[in-house]
XYZ file of C-alpha atoms in Angstrom:
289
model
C 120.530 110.415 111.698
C 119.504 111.245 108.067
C 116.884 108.613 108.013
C 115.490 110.422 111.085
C 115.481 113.963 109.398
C 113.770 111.877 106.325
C 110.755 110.426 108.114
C 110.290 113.947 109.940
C 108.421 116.056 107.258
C 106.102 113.006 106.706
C 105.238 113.001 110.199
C 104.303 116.735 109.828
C 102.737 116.129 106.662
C 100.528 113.012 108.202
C 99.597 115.630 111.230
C 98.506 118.312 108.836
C 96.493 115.877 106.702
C 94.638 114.434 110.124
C 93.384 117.969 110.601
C 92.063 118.264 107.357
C 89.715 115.252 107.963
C 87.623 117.928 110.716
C 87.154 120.325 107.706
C 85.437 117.478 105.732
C 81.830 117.901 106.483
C 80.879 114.527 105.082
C 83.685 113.088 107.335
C 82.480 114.561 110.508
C 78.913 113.474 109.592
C 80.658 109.845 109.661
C 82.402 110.370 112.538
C 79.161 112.052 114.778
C 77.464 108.767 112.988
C 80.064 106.696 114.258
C 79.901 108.213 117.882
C 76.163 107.759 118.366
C 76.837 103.968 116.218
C 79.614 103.022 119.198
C 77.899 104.490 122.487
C 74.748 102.690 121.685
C 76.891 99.494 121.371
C 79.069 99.642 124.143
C 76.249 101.077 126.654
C 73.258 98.507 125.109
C 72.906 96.979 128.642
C 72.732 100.357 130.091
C 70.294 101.915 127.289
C 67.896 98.550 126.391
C 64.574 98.891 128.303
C 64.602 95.004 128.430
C 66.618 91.749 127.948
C 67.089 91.055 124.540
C 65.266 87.880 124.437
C 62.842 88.485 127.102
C 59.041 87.792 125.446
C 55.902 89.465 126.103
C 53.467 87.036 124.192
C 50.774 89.438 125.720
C 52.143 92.298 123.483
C 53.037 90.857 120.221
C 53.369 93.634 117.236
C 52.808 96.520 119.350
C 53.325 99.792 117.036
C 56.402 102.216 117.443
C 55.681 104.597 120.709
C 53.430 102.283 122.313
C 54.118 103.185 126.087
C 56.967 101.254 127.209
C 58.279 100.226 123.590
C 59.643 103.160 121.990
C 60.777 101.031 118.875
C 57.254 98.894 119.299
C 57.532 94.491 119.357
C 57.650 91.812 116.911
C 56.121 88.550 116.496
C 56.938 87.284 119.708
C 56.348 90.727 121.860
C 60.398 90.844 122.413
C 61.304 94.714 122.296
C 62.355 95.953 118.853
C 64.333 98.947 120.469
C 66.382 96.487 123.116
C 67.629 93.889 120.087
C 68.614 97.125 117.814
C 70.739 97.959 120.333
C 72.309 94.613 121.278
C 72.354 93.586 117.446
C 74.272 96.687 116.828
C 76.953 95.548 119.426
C 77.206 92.341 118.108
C 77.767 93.937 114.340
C 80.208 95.873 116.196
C 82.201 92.911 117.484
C 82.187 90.929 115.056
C 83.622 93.875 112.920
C 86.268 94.548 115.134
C 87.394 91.289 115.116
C 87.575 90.525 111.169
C 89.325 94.152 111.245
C 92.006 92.526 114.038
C 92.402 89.341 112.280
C 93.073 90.974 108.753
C 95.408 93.539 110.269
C 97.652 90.967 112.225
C 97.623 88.388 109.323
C 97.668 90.447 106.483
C 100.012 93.307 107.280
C 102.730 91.062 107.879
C 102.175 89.299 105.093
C 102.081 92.285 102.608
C 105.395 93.628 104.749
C 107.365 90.512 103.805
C 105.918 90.241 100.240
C 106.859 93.946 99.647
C 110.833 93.527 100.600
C 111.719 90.003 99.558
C 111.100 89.265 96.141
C 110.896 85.800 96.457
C 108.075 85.790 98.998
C 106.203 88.249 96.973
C 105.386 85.376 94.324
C 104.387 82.876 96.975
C 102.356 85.633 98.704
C 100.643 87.232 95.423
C 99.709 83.546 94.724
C 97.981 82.584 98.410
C 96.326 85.929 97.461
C 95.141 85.129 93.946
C 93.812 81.415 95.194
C 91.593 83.549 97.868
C 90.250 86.254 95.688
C 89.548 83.999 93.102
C 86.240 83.405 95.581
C 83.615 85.936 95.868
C 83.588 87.471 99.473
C 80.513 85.943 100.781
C 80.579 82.865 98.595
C 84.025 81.793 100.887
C 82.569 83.758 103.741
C 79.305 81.355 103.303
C 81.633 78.135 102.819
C 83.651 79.011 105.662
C 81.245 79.740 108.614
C 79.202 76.611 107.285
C 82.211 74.719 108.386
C 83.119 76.141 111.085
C 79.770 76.459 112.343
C 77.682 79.481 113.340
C 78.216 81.924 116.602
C 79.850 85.157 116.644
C 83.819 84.100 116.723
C 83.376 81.719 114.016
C 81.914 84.301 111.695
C 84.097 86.890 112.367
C 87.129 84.639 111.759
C 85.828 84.003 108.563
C 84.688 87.213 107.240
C 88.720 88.203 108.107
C 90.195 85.426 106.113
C 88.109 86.618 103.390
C 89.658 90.370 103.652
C 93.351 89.375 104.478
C 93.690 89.226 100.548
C 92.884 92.967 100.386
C 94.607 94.149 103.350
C 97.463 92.239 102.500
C 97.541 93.792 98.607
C 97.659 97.279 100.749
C 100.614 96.776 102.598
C 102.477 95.284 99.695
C 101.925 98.330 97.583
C 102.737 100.376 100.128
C 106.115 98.467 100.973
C 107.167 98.162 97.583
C 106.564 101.808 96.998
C 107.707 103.105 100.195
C 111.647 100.575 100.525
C 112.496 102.491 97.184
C 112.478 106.141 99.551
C 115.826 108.573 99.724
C 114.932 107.717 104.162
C 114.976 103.334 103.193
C 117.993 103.812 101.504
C 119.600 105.805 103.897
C 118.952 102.961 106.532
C 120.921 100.367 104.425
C 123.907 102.794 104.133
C 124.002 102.875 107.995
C 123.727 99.144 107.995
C 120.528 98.995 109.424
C 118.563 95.405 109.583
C 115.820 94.427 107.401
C 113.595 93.810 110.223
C 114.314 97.328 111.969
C 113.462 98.859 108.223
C 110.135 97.180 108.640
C 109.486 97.832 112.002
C 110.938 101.013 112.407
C 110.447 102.933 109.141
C 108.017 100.718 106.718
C 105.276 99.899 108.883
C 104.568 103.627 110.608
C 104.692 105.108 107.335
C 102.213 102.460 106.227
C 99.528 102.826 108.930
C 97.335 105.411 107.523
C 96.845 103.148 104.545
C 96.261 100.203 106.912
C 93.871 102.428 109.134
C 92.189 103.572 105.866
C 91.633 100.228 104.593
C 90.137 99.200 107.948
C 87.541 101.602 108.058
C 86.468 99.590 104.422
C 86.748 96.301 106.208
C 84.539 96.929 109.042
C 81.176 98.023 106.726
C 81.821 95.210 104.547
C 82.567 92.989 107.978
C 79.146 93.891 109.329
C 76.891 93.277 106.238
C 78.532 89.991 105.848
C 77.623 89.149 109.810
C 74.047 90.609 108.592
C 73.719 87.857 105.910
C 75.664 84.807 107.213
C 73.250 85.121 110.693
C 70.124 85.727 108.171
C 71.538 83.021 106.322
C 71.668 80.677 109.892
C 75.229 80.349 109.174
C 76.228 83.735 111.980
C 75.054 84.519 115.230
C 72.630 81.843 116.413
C 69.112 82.700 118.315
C 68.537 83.425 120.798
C 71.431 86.054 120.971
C 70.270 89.302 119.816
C 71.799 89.825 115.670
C 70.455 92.702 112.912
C 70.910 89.955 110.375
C 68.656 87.147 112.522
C 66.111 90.010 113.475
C 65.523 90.872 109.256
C 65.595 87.247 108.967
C 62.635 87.154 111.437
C 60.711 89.529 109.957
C 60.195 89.187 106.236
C 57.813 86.807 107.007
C 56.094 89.996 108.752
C 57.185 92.374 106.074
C 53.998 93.791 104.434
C 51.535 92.960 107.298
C 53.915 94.883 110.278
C 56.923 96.545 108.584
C 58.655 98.152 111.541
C 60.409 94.729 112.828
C 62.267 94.655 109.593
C 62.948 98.469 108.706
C 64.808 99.160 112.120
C 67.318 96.432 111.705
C 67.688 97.415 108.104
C 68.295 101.427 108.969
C 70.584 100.777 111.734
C 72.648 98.695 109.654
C 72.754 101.818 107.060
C 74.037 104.049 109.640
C 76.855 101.847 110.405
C 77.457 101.694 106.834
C 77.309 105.147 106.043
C 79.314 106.158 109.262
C 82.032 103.821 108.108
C 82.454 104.872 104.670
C 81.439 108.602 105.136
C 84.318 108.610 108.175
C 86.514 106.350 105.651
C 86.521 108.280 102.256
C 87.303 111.864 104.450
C 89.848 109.866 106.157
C 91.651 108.894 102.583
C 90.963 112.113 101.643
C 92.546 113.410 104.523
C 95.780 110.986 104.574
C 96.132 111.079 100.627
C 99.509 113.138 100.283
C 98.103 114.077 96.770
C 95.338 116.043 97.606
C 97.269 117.823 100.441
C 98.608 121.069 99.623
């Protein structure tokens, strides 16, 4: 009972704090950037004028608002404004999943490093072996031997953030098990796996949420440059990365096949982290009055 009437005025706290994050103008300029970032991915095949890879050689480099190509064509007459869109969704995906695979192998990982000592050093070590890499240098290494194609490099770009994510959670453990509410669930003999499950891990999932929202920017740039790399998302399937890749070889004669790539991946970028630093903001009991 009195870890129940513990964890209560953080839940009230956590709700107050979420409402804060619509008084952040910065954050709902994420979040409206976010919207508009998700509907075009999730409705591409309902919003793309054409297939992705379908080729007009008739109409190669065809200027933005040329009648029926908003966006205009690149090299090969395939619409600019139709591979945006699908490129966008597969940033999106392969995001999601590096987010997914960090969050279910890192969180537990930084729960059972947190509250048993002895794992902690085996943990912090696994840790300190992977972020002794750069992130795209075992990004790079990774997808080169796995392969390219979506899955492949978004299983790679997570096991290069489960180091991070799982450096979250620990913190947050190791701060959170030494709590008046923790301590009141070992007095009523309560299991070390129902402390985690039931009163560690929900008080830890707005810094695990938080932290995700840096993981998916960082996810998609990385998809960018492994597929502009060849090492990602392999042609002819639509990428942002493969489509900048294409074009710098076009850069200064026909610009527009290279800046539209580049400015949608800013505005998933700057939706992330615009929607991410109001969201810390936001959840941050320190700056909550």
């Amino acid at each position: 009972m009195t870890a129940v009437v513990e964890t209560a005025p953080i839940v009230r706290v956590r709700g107050r704090s979420l409402r804060k994050l619509w008084r952040n103008p910065m954050g709902v300029l994420g979040g409206v950037l976010l919207l508009i970032v998700i509907v075009a991915g999730v409705f591409a095949p309902l919003l793309a004028p054409y297939a992705p890879a379908e080729v007009h050689f008739s109409t190669p480099f065809q200027q933005p608002g040329t009648v029926g190509f908003a966006l205009g064509t690149d090299d090969l007459g395939r619409d600019i404004l139709s591979r945006v869109l699908f490129g966008t969704r597969a940033s999106l995906e392969v995001g999601a999943l590096s987010v997914l695979f960090a969050v279910v192998v890192g969180v537990p990982l930084g729960l059972l490093a947190g509250y048993w000592r002895w794992l902690d050093a085996l943990v912090s070590r696994l840790t300190d072996v992977l972020l002794a890499f750069p992130f795209l240098v075992l990004a790079v290494g990774l997808a080169a031997i796995n392969g390219g194609g979506l899955t492949n490099a978004a299983i790679a770009l997570g096991i290069a953030q489960v180091p991070i994510m799982t450096r979250v959670v620990r913190a947050e453990t190791l701060r959170l098990k030494e709590n008046d509410f923790i301590l009141a669930a070992h007095t009523m003999h309560a299991g070390p796996w129902r402390i985690l499950g039931q009163h560690i891990l929900p008080n830890a999932l707005s810094s695990v949420i938080v932290q995700a929202t840096v993981i998916m920017p960082t996810a998609v740039l990385g998809e960018a440059i492994l597929s502009f790399l060849g090492l990602g998302i392999q042609p002819p399937s639509p990428s942002l990365g493969i489509m900048l890749s294409d074009a710098q070889q076009y850069l200064f004669r026909t610009p527009w096949p290279g800046v539209f790539p580049g400015v949608a991946l800013a505005l998933i970028c700057l939706g992330f982290n615009l929607f991410g630093d109001a969201l810390r903001d936001a959840l941050d009991p320190k700056t909550s009055r």
